[in-house]
PDB file of C-alpha atoms in Angstrom:
ATOM      1  CA  MET X   1      31.659 -83.095 -46.816  1.00 50.00           C
ATOM      2  CA  THR X   2      32.732 -82.227 -50.376  1.00 47.00           C
ATOM      3  CA  ALA X   3      33.990 -79.292 -52.400  1.00 40.00           C
ATOM      4  CA  ASP X   4      30.381 -78.053 -52.394  1.00 45.00           C
ATOM      5  CA  ARG X   5      31.056 -76.471 -49.015  1.00 45.00           C
ATOM      6  CA  GLU X   6      33.147 -73.886 -50.854  1.00 45.00           C
ATOM      7  CA  THR X   7      30.423 -73.073 -53.386  1.00 52.00           C
ATOM      8  CA  LEU X   8      28.716 -69.720 -52.946  1.00 54.00           C
ATOM      9  CA  PRO X   9      24.997 -69.958 -52.141  1.00 71.00           C
ATOM     10  CA  TYR X  10      22.713 -69.426 -55.116  1.00 65.00           C
ATOM     11  CA  ILE X  11      19.213 -68.007 -54.655  1.00 66.00           C
ATOM     12  CA  PRO X  12      17.157 -68.432 -57.834  1.00 64.00           C
ATOM     13  CA  ALA X  13      15.701 -65.279 -59.328  1.00 54.00           C
ATOM     14  CA  GLN X  14      12.507 -67.100 -60.244  1.00 58.00           C
ATOM     15  CA  THR X  15      10.771 -70.110 -58.820  1.00 70.00           C
ATOM     16  CA  GLU X  16       7.921 -72.248 -60.016  1.00 74.00           C
ATOM     17  CA  ALA X  17       4.916 -73.295 -57.926  1.00 82.00           C
ATOM     18  CA  PRO X  18       4.592 -77.097 -58.018  1.00 88.00           C
ATOM     19  CA  ARG X  19       1.375 -78.820 -59.001  1.00 87.00           C
ATOM     20  CA  MET X  20      -0.443 -79.938 -55.875  1.00 92.00           C
ATOM     21  CA  PRO X  21      -2.569 -83.079 -55.901  1.00 94.00           C
ATOM     22  CA  GLY X  22      -6.242 -83.536 -55.302  1.00 95.00           C
ATOM     23  CA  ARG X  23      -7.642 -86.423 -53.329  1.00 96.00           C
ATOM     24  CA  PRO X  24      -6.951 -89.761 -55.054  1.00 96.00           C
ATOM     25  CA  SER X  25      -9.855 -91.991 -55.948  1.00 96.00           C
ATOM     26  CA  HIS X  26      -8.634 -94.725 -53.618  1.00 95.00           C
ATOM     27  CA  ALA X  27      -7.507 -94.814 -49.990  1.00 95.00           C
ATOM     28  CA  LEU X  28      -3.944 -95.972 -49.505  1.00 97.00           C
ATOM     29  CA  PRO X  29      -3.164 -98.789 -47.059  1.00 97.00           C
ATOM     30  CA  GLY X  30      -2.007 -97.848 -43.576  1.00 96.00           C
ATOM     31  CA  ASN X  31       1.572 -96.541 -43.342  1.00 97.00           C
ATOM     32  CA  ALA X  32       1.712 -96.033 -47.101  1.00 98.00           C
ATOM     33  CA  CYS X  33       4.872 -94.317 -48.363  1.00 98.00           C
ATOM     34  CA  ASP X  34       5.608 -92.043 -51.303  1.00 98.00           C
ATOM     35  CA  ALA X  35       9.231 -93.112 -51.733  1.00 98.00           C
ATOM     36  CA  HIS X  36      10.491 -90.402 -54.104  1.00 98.00           C
ATOM     37  CA  CYS X  37      10.008 -86.651 -53.669  1.00 98.00           C
ATOM     38  CA  HIS X  38      12.187 -83.548 -53.311  1.00 97.00           C
ATOM     39  CA  VAL X  39      12.120 -80.383 -51.209  1.00 97.00           C
ATOM     40  CA  PHE X  40      13.481 -76.971 -52.186  1.00 95.00           C
ATOM     41  CA  GLY X  41      13.783 -73.898 -49.997  1.00 92.00           C
ATOM     42  CA  PRO X  42      12.763 -71.678 -48.395  1.00 93.00           C
ATOM     43  CA  PHE X  43      15.590 -70.164 -50.410  1.00 91.00           C
ATOM     44  CA  ASP X  44      16.411 -67.433 -47.910  1.00 91.00           C
ATOM     45  CA  ARG X  45      17.289 -70.205 -45.423  1.00 94.00           C
ATOM     46  CA  PHE X  46      18.394 -72.940 -47.819  1.00 94.00           C
ATOM     47  CA  PRO X  47      19.866 -71.418 -50.990  1.00 92.00           C
ATOM     48  CA  LEU X  48      20.936 -73.737 -53.779  1.00 92.00           C
ATOM     49  CA  ARG X  49      24.627 -74.570 -54.078  1.00 89.00           C
ATOM     50  CA  HIS X  50      24.609 -74.686 -57.886  1.00 84.00           C
ATOM     51  CA  PRO X  51      22.642 -72.754 -60.519  1.00 78.00           C
ATOM     52  CA  SER X  52      19.770 -75.029 -61.456  1.00 77.00           C
ATOM     53  CA  SER X  53      19.231 -76.296 -64.995  1.00 74.00           C
ATOM     54  CA  TYR X  54      15.479 -76.079 -64.355  1.00 80.00           C
ATOM     55  CA  ALA X  55      13.109 -73.622 -62.700  1.00 80.00           C
ATOM     56  CA  ALA X  56      13.569 -74.379 -59.013  1.00 86.00           C
ATOM     57  CA  PRO X  57      10.166 -75.182 -57.496  1.00 91.00           C
ATOM     58  CA  ASP X  58       8.870 -73.459 -54.401  1.00 92.00           C
ATOM     59  CA  ALA X  59       8.598 -76.715 -52.504  1.00 94.00           C
ATOM     60  CA  PRO X  60       9.600 -76.341 -48.839  1.00 96.00           C
ATOM     61  CA  ALA X  61       8.955 -78.966 -46.183  1.00 96.00           C
ATOM     62  CA  ALA X  62       5.548 -77.616 -45.131  1.00 96.00           C
ATOM     63  CA  ARG X  63       4.191 -77.759 -48.687  1.00 96.00           C
ATOM     64  CA  TYR X  64       5.614 -81.229 -49.172  1.00 97.00           C
ATOM     65  CA  LEU X  65       3.989 -82.521 -45.980  1.00 97.00           C
ATOM     66  CA  SER X  66       0.675 -81.022 -47.095  1.00 97.00           C
ATOM     67  CA  MET X  67       1.054 -82.903 -50.371  1.00 97.00           C
ATOM     68  CA  LEU X  68       1.575 -86.191 -48.509  1.00 98.00           C
ATOM     69  CA  ASP X  69      -1.474 -85.512 -46.349  1.00 97.00           C
ATOM     70  CA  THR X  70      -3.643 -84.900 -49.407  1.00 98.00           C
ATOM     71  CA  LEU X  71      -2.517 -88.196 -50.929  1.00 97.00           C
ATOM     72  CA  GLY X  72      -3.194 -90.015 -47.677  1.00 97.00           C
ATOM     73  CA  ALA X  73       0.447 -91.139 -47.448  1.00 98.00           C
ATOM     74  CA  GLN X  74       1.609 -91.425 -43.855  1.00 97.00           C
ATOM     75  CA  ARG X  75       5.274 -91.775 -44.812  1.00 98.00           C
ATOM     76  CA  GLY X  76       7.651 -90.308 -47.347  1.00 98.00           C
ATOM     77  CA  VAL X  77      11.212 -90.426 -48.672  1.00 98.00           C
ATOM     78  CA  LEU X  78      12.979 -87.226 -49.693  1.00 98.00           C
ATOM     79  CA  VAL X  79      15.768 -87.323 -52.272  1.00 98.00           C
ATOM     80  CA  GLN X  80      18.468 -84.635 -52.410  1.00 96.00           C
ATOM     81  CA  PRO X  81      18.150 -82.701 -55.696  1.00 93.00           C
ATOM     82  CA  ALA X  82      21.362 -81.996 -57.623  1.00 90.00           C
ATOM     83  CA  PRO X  83      21.290 -78.161 -57.263  1.00 91.00           C
ATOM     84  CA  TYR X  84      21.889 -78.575 -53.520  1.00 93.00           C
ATOM     85  CA  GLY X  85      25.011 -80.631 -54.214  1.00 92.00           C
ATOM     86  CA  ALA X  86      26.187 -82.242 -50.988  1.00 94.00           C
ATOM     87  CA  ASP X  87      24.713 -79.586 -48.702  1.00 95.00           C
ATOM     88  CA  PRO X  88      22.100 -81.537 -46.713  1.00 96.00           C
ATOM     89  CA  ALA X  89      20.678 -78.601 -44.742  1.00 97.00           C
ATOM     90  CA  ALA X  90      17.282 -78.384 -46.489  1.00 96.00           C
ATOM     91  CA  LEU X  91      16.917 -82.166 -46.495  1.00 98.00           C
ATOM     92  CA  LEU X  92      17.794 -82.573 -42.805  1.00 98.00           C
ATOM     93  CA  ASP X  93      15.496 -79.696 -41.851  1.00 97.00           C
ATOM     94  CA  ALA X  94      12.592 -81.380 -43.643  1.00 97.00           C
ATOM     95  CA  LEU X  95      13.404 -84.709 -41.977  1.00 98.00           C
ATOM     96  CA  ARG X  96      13.306 -82.996 -38.573  1.00 97.00           C
ATOM     97  CA  HIS X  97       9.889 -81.553 -39.423  1.00 94.00           C
ATOM     98  CA  GLY X  98       8.585 -84.988 -40.399  1.00 95.00           C
ATOM     99  CA  GLY X  99      10.125 -86.985 -37.583  1.00 92.00           C
ATOM    100  CA  ASP X 100       9.692 -90.747 -37.916  1.00 94.00           C
ATOM    101  CA  ARG X 101       7.319 -90.112 -40.780  1.00 97.00           C
ATOM    102  CA  LEU X 102      10.191 -89.320 -43.198  1.00 98.00           C
ATOM    103  CA  ARG X 103      13.470 -90.765 -44.431  1.00 98.00           C
ATOM    104  CA  GLY X 104      16.075 -89.196 -46.707  1.00 98.00           C
ATOM    105  CA  VAL X 105      18.504 -89.874 -49.549  1.00 98.00           C
ATOM    106  CA  ALA X 106      21.530 -87.551 -49.436  1.00 98.00           C
ATOM    107  CA  VAL X 107      24.537 -86.861 -51.675  1.00 97.00           C
ATOM    108  CA  ALA X 108      28.221 -87.310 -50.789  1.00 97.00           C
ATOM    109  CA  ASP X 109      31.435 -88.315 -52.513  1.00 95.00           C
ATOM    110  CA  ALA X 110      34.419 -90.299 -51.287  1.00 95.00           C
ATOM    111  CA  SER X 111      35.762 -87.315 -49.322  1.00 95.00           C
ATOM    112  CA  VAL X 112      32.907 -87.540 -46.813  1.00 97.00           C
ATOM    113  CA  SER X 113      34.033 -88.338 -43.263  1.00 97.00           C
ATOM    114  CA  ASP X 114      32.644 -91.090 -41.066  1.00 97.00           C
ATOM    115  CA  ALA X 115      31.409 -88.432 -38.663  1.00 97.00           C
ATOM    116  CA  GLU X 116      29.425 -86.835 -41.475  1.00 97.00           C
ATOM    117  CA  LEU X 117      27.973 -90.188 -42.517  1.00 98.00           C
ATOM    118  CA  ARG X 118      26.930 -90.838 -38.906  1.00 97.00           C
ATOM    119  CA  ALA X 119      25.292 -87.414 -38.736  1.00 97.00           C
ATOM    120  CA  LEU X 120      23.335 -88.130 -41.923  1.00 98.00           C
ATOM    121  CA  ARG X 121      22.195 -91.491 -40.593  1.00 98.00           C
ATOM    122  CA  ASP X 122      21.224 -89.974 -37.251  1.00 97.00           C
ATOM    123  CA  GLY X 123      19.256 -87.300 -39.111  1.00 98.00           C
ATOM    124  CA  GLY X 124      17.083 -89.850 -40.922  1.00 98.00           C
ATOM    125  CA  VAL X 125      19.127 -90.455 -44.092  1.00 98.00           C
ATOM    126  CA  ARG X 126      19.174 -94.047 -45.301  1.00 98.00           C
ATOM    127  CA  ALA X 127      20.925 -93.789 -48.684  1.00 98.00           C
ATOM    128  CA  LEU X 128      23.294 -91.814 -50.890  1.00 98.00           C
ATOM    129  CA  ARG X 129      22.317 -90.939 -54.440  1.00 97.00           C
ATOM    130  CA  PHE X 130      24.600 -91.386 -57.457  1.00 97.00           C
ATOM    131  CA  LEU X 131      23.859 -90.060 -60.948  1.00 95.00           C
ATOM    132  CA  GLU X 132      25.095 -90.778 -64.446  1.00 92.00           C
ATOM    133  CA  ALA X 133      22.870 -88.173 -66.090  1.00 80.00           C
ATOM    134  CA  ARG X 134      25.090 -85.907 -68.183  1.00 79.00           C
ATOM    135  CA  ASP X 135      24.781 -82.772 -70.280  1.00 74.00           C
ATOM    136  CA  PRO X 136      25.458 -82.740 -74.066  1.00 76.00           C
ATOM    137  CA  ALA X 137      29.165 -82.159 -73.364  1.00 78.00           C
ATOM    138  CA  GLY X 138      29.305 -85.343 -71.282  1.00 78.00           C
ATOM    139  CA  ARG X 139      29.586 -83.580 -67.917  1.00 82.00           C
ATOM    140  CA  LEU X 140      27.656 -84.715 -64.862  1.00 83.00           C
ATOM    141  CA  PHE X 141      24.884 -82.378 -63.775  1.00 79.00           C
ATOM    142  CA  PRO X 142      26.370 -79.815 -61.354  1.00 79.00           C
ATOM    143  CA  GLY X 143      26.136 -81.045 -57.781  1.00 85.00           C
ATOM    144  CA  SER X 144      25.846 -84.735 -58.604  1.00 89.00           C
ATOM    145  CA  VAL X 145      28.196 -87.627 -57.810  1.00 95.00           C
ATOM    146  CA  GLY X 146      28.866 -90.286 -60.434  1.00 95.00           C
ATOM    147  CA  PHE X 147      28.758 -94.072 -60.268  1.00 96.00           C
ATOM    148  CA  ASP X 148      32.574 -94.138 -60.190  1.00 95.00           C
ATOM    149  CA  GLN X 149      32.447 -93.116 -56.498  1.00 96.00           C
ATOM    150  CA  ILE X 150      30.324 -96.053 -55.339  1.00 98.00           C
ATOM    151  CA  ALA X 151      32.991 -98.752 -55.019  1.00 97.00           C
ATOM    152  CA  THR X 152      35.177 -96.540 -52.814  1.00 97.00           C
ATOM    153  CA  LEU X 153      32.281 -95.565 -50.578  1.00 98.00           C
ATOM    154  CA  ALA X 154      30.581 -98.973 -50.422  1.00 98.00           C
ATOM    155  CA  PRO X 155      32.331-100.448 -47.340  1.00 97.00           C
ATOM    156  CA  ARG X 156      31.633 -97.338 -45.262  1.00 97.00           C
ATOM    157  CA  MET X 157      28.068 -97.086 -46.523  1.00 98.00           C
ATOM    158  CA  ILE X 158      27.445-100.673 -45.481  1.00 97.00           C
ATOM    159  CA  HIS X 159      28.979 -99.965 -42.065  1.00 97.00           C
ATOM    160  CA  HIS X 160      26.695 -96.962 -41.541  1.00 97.00           C
ATOM    161  CA  GLY X 161      23.556 -98.723 -42.780  1.00 97.00           C
ATOM    162  CA  LEU X 162      23.215 -96.760 -46.015  1.00 98.00           C
ATOM    163  CA  HIS X 163      22.228 -98.075 -49.438  1.00 98.00           C
ATOM    164  CA  ALA X 164      22.925 -96.587 -52.881  1.00 98.00           C
ATOM    165  CA  GLN X 165      20.253 -95.000 -55.045  1.00 98.00           C
ATOM    166  CA  LEU X 166      21.121 -94.835 -58.743  1.00 98.00           C
ATOM    167  CA  TRP X 167      19.810 -92.710 -61.600  1.00 96.00           C
ATOM    168  CA  GLY X 168      20.933 -92.446 -65.178  1.00 94.00           C
ATOM    169  CA  PRO X 169      19.928 -93.299 -68.752  1.00 95.00           C
ATOM    170  CA  CYS X 170      18.941 -96.952 -69.019  1.00 96.00           C
ATOM    171  CA  ASP X 171      22.017 -98.006 -70.979  1.00 96.00           C
ATOM    172  CA  VAL X 172      24.369 -97.094 -68.113  1.00 96.00           C
ATOM    173  CA  TYR X 173      22.954 -99.976 -66.096  1.00 97.00           C
ATOM    174  CA  VAL X 174      24.092-102.458 -68.740  1.00 97.00           C
ATOM    175  CA  ARG X 175      27.646-101.176 -68.294  1.00 96.00           C
ATOM    176  CA  HIS X 176      27.725-100.666 -64.526  1.00 97.00           C
ATOM    177  CA  LEU X 177      25.366-103.060 -62.745  1.00 97.00           C
ATOM    178  CA  PRO X 178      27.360-106.316 -63.090  1.00 97.00           C
ATOM    179  CA  ALA X 179      30.229-104.779 -61.104  1.00 97.00           C
ATOM    180  CA  LEU X 180      28.042-102.838 -58.678  1.00 98.00           C
ATOM    181  CA  VAL X 181      25.980-105.823 -57.547  1.00 97.00           C
ATOM    182  CA  ARG X 182      29.194-107.589 -56.513  1.00 97.00           C
ATOM    183  CA  LEU X 183      29.899-104.895 -53.917  1.00 97.00           C
ATOM    184  CA  GLY X 184      27.323-106.303 -51.504  1.00 95.00           C
ATOM    185  CA  LEU X 185      25.744-102.861 -51.185  1.00 97.00           C
ATOM    186  CA  PRO X 186      21.949-102.607 -51.486  1.00 97.00           C
ATOM    187  CA  LEU X 187      21.113-100.842 -54.767  1.00 98.00           C
ATOM    188  CA  VAL X 188      17.887 -98.974 -55.534  1.00 98.00           C
ATOM    189  CA  ILE X 189      17.204 -97.975 -59.149  1.00 98.00           C
ATOM    190  CA  ASP X 190      15.276 -94.752 -59.765  1.00 97.00           C
ATOM    191  CA  HIS X 191      12.436 -94.194 -62.193  1.00 96.00           C
ATOM    192  CA  LEU X 192      11.827 -97.727 -63.525  1.00 97.00           C
ATOM    193  CA  GLY X 193      15.421 -97.730 -64.732  1.00 97.00           C
ATOM    194  CA  SER X 194      14.694 -94.840 -67.132  1.00 96.00           C
ATOM    195  CA  LEU X 195      13.696 -97.491 -69.660  1.00 97.00           C
ATOM    196  CA  VAL X 196      12.366 -96.573 -73.105  1.00 97.00           C
ATOM    197  CA  PRO X 197       9.064 -98.425 -73.624  1.00 97.00           C
ATOM    198  CA  ALA X 198       9.384 -98.363 -77.413  1.00 97.00           C
ATOM    199  CA  ARG X 199      12.428-100.640 -77.174  1.00 97.00           C
ATOM    200  CA  GLY X 200      10.229-103.413 -75.826  1.00 96.00           C
ATOM    201  CA  PRO X 201      11.004-106.350 -73.511  1.00 96.00           C
ATOM    202  CA  HIS X 202      14.074-107.497 -75.477  1.00 97.00           C
ATOM    203  CA  ASP X 203      15.969-104.287 -74.767  1.00 97.00           C
ATOM    204  CA  PRO X 204      19.277-105.284 -73.056  1.00 97.00           C
ATOM    205  CA  ALA X 205      18.684-102.615 -70.425  1.00 98.00           C
ATOM    206  CA  PHE X 206      15.266-104.043 -69.576  1.00 98.00           C
ATOM    207  CA  GLU X 207      16.652-107.568 -69.501  1.00 98.00           C
ATOM    208  CA  ILE X 208      19.508-106.816 -67.099  1.00 98.00           C
ATOM    209  CA  LEU X 209      17.300-104.821 -64.717  1.00 98.00           C
ATOM    210  CA  HIS X 210      14.661-107.552 -64.782  1.00 98.00           C
ATOM    211  CA  LYS X 211      17.264-110.258 -64.112  1.00 98.00           C
ATOM    212  CA  PHE X 212      18.921-108.497 -61.194  1.00 98.00           C
ATOM    213  CA  LEU X 213      15.557-107.601 -59.663  1.00 98.00           C
ATOM    214  CA  ALA X 214      14.345-111.187 -59.975  1.00 98.00           C
ATOM    215  CA  ASP X 215      17.589-112.350 -58.330  1.00 97.00           C
ATOM    216  CA  GLY X 216      17.080-109.950 -55.407  1.00 98.00           C
ATOM    217  CA  ALA X 217      20.227-107.968 -56.258  1.00 98.00           C
ATOM    218  CA  ILE X 218      18.466-104.614 -56.775  1.00 98.00           C
ATOM    219  CA  TRP X 219      15.338-102.691 -55.853  1.00 98.00           C
ATOM    220  CA  ILE X 220      13.254-100.672 -58.349  1.00 98.00           C
ATOM    221  CA  LYS X 221      11.308 -97.450 -57.800  1.00 98.00           C
ATOM    222  CA  LEU X 222       8.011 -97.392 -59.698  1.00 98.00           C
ATOM    223  CA  THR X 223       8.178 -93.675 -60.573  1.00 95.00           C
ATOM    224  CA  LEU X 224       6.084 -93.919 -63.689  1.00 94.00           C
ATOM    225  CA  CYS X 225       6.004 -90.296 -64.849  1.00 93.00           C
ATOM    226  CA  ARG X 226       9.636 -90.387 -66.060  1.00 91.00           C
ATOM    227  CA  VAL X 227       9.059 -93.359 -68.356  1.00 95.00           C
ATOM    228  CA  GLY X 228       5.521 -93.606 -69.721  1.00 90.00           C
ATOM    229  CA  ALA X 229       3.352 -91.310 -71.809  1.00 92.00           C
ATOM    230  CA  ALA X 230       0.724 -89.385 -69.835  1.00 92.00           C
ATOM    231  CA  PRO X 231      -2.068 -89.558 -68.957  1.00 93.00           C
ATOM    232  CA  SER X 232      -2.618 -93.332 -69.253  1.00 94.00           C
ATOM    233  CA  TYR X 233       1.072 -94.432 -69.278  1.00 96.00           C
ATOM    234  CA  ALA X 234      -0.150 -97.528 -71.112  1.00 96.00           C
ATOM    235  CA  ASP X 235       3.072 -97.813 -73.111  1.00 97.00           C
ATOM    236  CA  ALA X 236       5.018 -98.462 -69.898  1.00 97.00           C
ATOM    237  CA  ARG X 237       2.649-100.929 -68.302  1.00 97.00           C
ATOM    238  CA  PHE X 238       4.606-103.982 -69.449  1.00 98.00           C
ATOM    239  CA  ILE X 239       7.673-102.643 -67.613  1.00 98.00           C
ATOM    240  CA  HIS X 240       5.741-101.964 -64.412  1.00 98.00           C
ATOM    241  CA  ASP X 241       4.006-105.353 -64.462  1.00 98.00           C
ATOM    242  CA  ALA X 242       7.185-107.281 -65.318  1.00 98.00           C
ATOM    243  CA  PHE X 243       9.016-105.731 -62.380  1.00 98.00           C
ATOM    244  CA  THR X 244       6.229-106.204 -59.842  1.00 98.00           C
ATOM    245  CA  SER X 245       5.912-109.844 -60.958  1.00 98.00           C
ATOM    246  CA  ALA X 246       9.668-110.497 -60.949  1.00 98.00           C
ATOM    247  CA  ASN X 247      10.090-109.526 -57.294  1.00 98.00           C
ATOM    248  CA  PRO X 248       7.090-107.963 -55.558  1.00 98.00           C
ATOM    249  CA  ASP X 249       9.135-107.690 -52.343  1.00 98.00           C
ATOM    250  CA  GLN X 250      11.715-105.267 -53.803  1.00 98.00           C
ATOM    251  CA  VAL X 251       9.690-102.571 -55.549  1.00 98.00           C
ATOM    252  CA  VAL X 252       8.460 -99.292 -54.036  1.00 98.00           C
ATOM    253  CA  TRP X 253       6.265 -96.515 -55.392  1.00 98.00           C
ATOM    254  CA  GLY X 254       7.159 -92.850 -55.736  1.00 98.00           C
ATOM    255  CA  SER X 255       5.385 -89.876 -57.267  1.00 97.00           C
ATOM    256  CA  ASP X 256       8.516 -87.755 -58.031  1.00 96.00           C
ATOM    257  CA  TRP X 257       6.750 -84.596 -56.768  1.00 97.00           C
ATOM    258  CA  PRO X 258       7.393 -81.674 -57.472  1.00 96.00           C
ATOM    259  CA  PHE X 259       8.136 -82.981 -61.006  1.00 94.00           C
ATOM    260  CA  VAL X 260      11.195 -80.917 -61.890  1.00 90.00           C
ATOM    261  CA  ARG X 261      12.014 -80.386 -65.573  1.00 84.00           C
ATOM    262  CA  MET X 262       8.445 -81.322 -66.544  1.00 84.00           C
ATOM    263  CA  GLY X 263       6.822 -77.879 -66.705  1.00 79.00           C
ATOM    264  CA  ASP X 264       3.351 -78.022 -68.248  1.00 80.00           C
ATOM    265  CA  ARG X 265       3.737 -81.780 -68.713  1.00 84.00           C
ATOM    266  CA  ALA X 266       3.821 -82.359 -64.967  1.00 87.00           C
ATOM    267  CA  PRO X 267       1.161 -84.803 -63.783  1.00 93.00           C
ATOM    268  CA  THR X 268      -0.549 -84.694 -60.418  1.00 95.00           C
ATOM    269  CA  ALA X 269       0.521 -87.151 -57.745  1.00 96.00           C
ATOM    270  CA  ASP X 270      -3.065 -88.322 -57.198  1.00 97.00           C
ATOM    271  CA  ALA X 271      -3.420 -89.242 -60.881  1.00 96.00           C
ATOM    272  CA  LEU X 272      -0.206 -91.274 -60.713  1.00 97.00           C
ATOM    273  CA  LEU X 273      -1.403 -92.964 -57.538  1.00 97.00           C
ATOM    274  CA  ASP X 274      -4.707 -93.936 -59.160  1.00 97.00           C
ATOM    275  CA  VAL X 275      -2.884 -95.496 -62.134  1.00 97.00           C
ATOM    276  CA  ALA X 276      -0.679 -97.506 -59.783  1.00 97.00           C
ATOM    277  CA  TRP X 277      -3.677 -98.600 -57.739  1.00 98.00           C
ATOM    278  CA  ASP X 278      -5.350-100.063 -60.820  1.00 97.00           C
ATOM    279  CA  TRP X 279      -2.194-101.713 -62.131  1.00 98.00           C
ATOM    280  CA  LEU X 280      -1.180-103.308 -58.833  1.00 98.00           C
ATOM    281  CA  GLY X 281      -4.533-105.049 -58.867  1.00 97.00           C
ATOM    282  CA  THR X 282      -4.758-106.666 -55.427  1.00 98.00           C
ATOM    283  CA  ASP X 283      -4.800-105.332 -51.896  1.00 98.00           C
ATOM    284  CA  ALA X 284      -1.964-107.714 -50.985  1.00 98.00           C
ATOM    285  CA  LEU X 285       0.356-106.287 -53.647  1.00 98.00           C
ATOM    286  CA  ARG X 286      -0.691-102.713 -52.855  1.00 98.00           C
ATOM    287  CA  ARG X 287       0.211-103.350 -49.218  1.00 98.00           C
ATOM    288  CA  LYS X 288       3.650-104.653 -50.186  1.00 98.00           C
ATOM    289  CA  VAL X 289       4.507-101.825 -52.584  1.00 98.00           C
ATOM    290  CA  TRP X 290       3.152 -98.910 -50.555  1.00 98.00           C
ATOM    291  CA  ALA X 291       3.793-100.033 -46.972  1.00 98.00           C
ATOM    292  CA  ASP X 292       5.703-103.239 -46.250  1.00 98.00           C
ATOM    293  CA  ASN X 293       8.551-102.823 -48.746  1.00 98.00           C
ATOM    294  CA  PRO X 294       9.430 -99.206 -47.907  1.00 98.00           C
ATOM    295  CA  GLN X 295       9.238-100.031 -44.211  1.00 98.00           C
ATOM    296  CA  ARG X 296      11.977-102.645 -44.662  1.00 97.00           C
ATOM    297  CA  LEU X 297      14.091-100.629 -47.104  1.00 98.00           C
ATOM    298  CA  TYR X 298      14.061 -97.343 -45.178  1.00 98.00           C
ATOM    299  CA  GLY X 299      13.768 -98.644 -41.627  1.00 96.00           C
ATOM    300  CA  PHE X 300      10.460 -97.076 -40.717  1.00 96.00           C
ATOM    301  CA  PRO X 301       9.092 -98.172 -37.327  1.00 92.00           C
ATOM    302  CA  ALA X 302       7.082-101.379 -37.342  1.00 86.00           C
ATOM    303  CA  GLU X 303       3.534-100.678 -36.260  1.00 72.00           C
TER     304      GLU X 303
END
């Protein structure tokens, strides 16, 4: 699929147990989906393809499914973490365990074959992830694929029924989104666009994301823990509410379990769910965000 196939497997010397949720205070609507999580391991079967820049969590498929059950989420979306590069083995194994309950977001660059894209789609993958997160030297995180690959891949992604999921600092969207939306490829923006609440609603990054969402050109993931200040996240509420008002049909909720790079600052998924429940405000909007929207975006069965 990519040069990652030549990378030697990497088994981390130490792993970190992820924070598991308790029961949320509210019952999710039927067919609710946590649309952003990751699985890691078991590392003897699914070693990393790149040394991780964070303590790799002990988060195999069984533990992830237990987490969903505790939340009361009947569906979930798994996103390929960068240390696995383009090796989808752990992701596809988890999708097999979950059956029609799960969908996936994989990683591939322009060297991927059509046969490999078909195999990903057949295995439950519905998107490819592209990152513009870089280290202090300006290099992409090991194992990630940059936004510069999207235009080349877009026609084949459309053909195979795959959308693009994007993550990077908020300012990269100001530079890249005008060209990307012209590709005709569905675009999903991670983590509330990585916006900085202190910049306020006149931040150019906020304005462009809000405009394209309102126009129906992008989707937004409401993964609050990467933007707001715990535990109340009150500083980020204006972002959340502006996006859900701009286009309530193109926003989905995700916890971001197992909260990599967060260490002791990691929240619990139930606490994040309870914040979202209060902010969404009505059962109709909760139904859209947790059930109806992810069903359309990820092609879950209609029930």
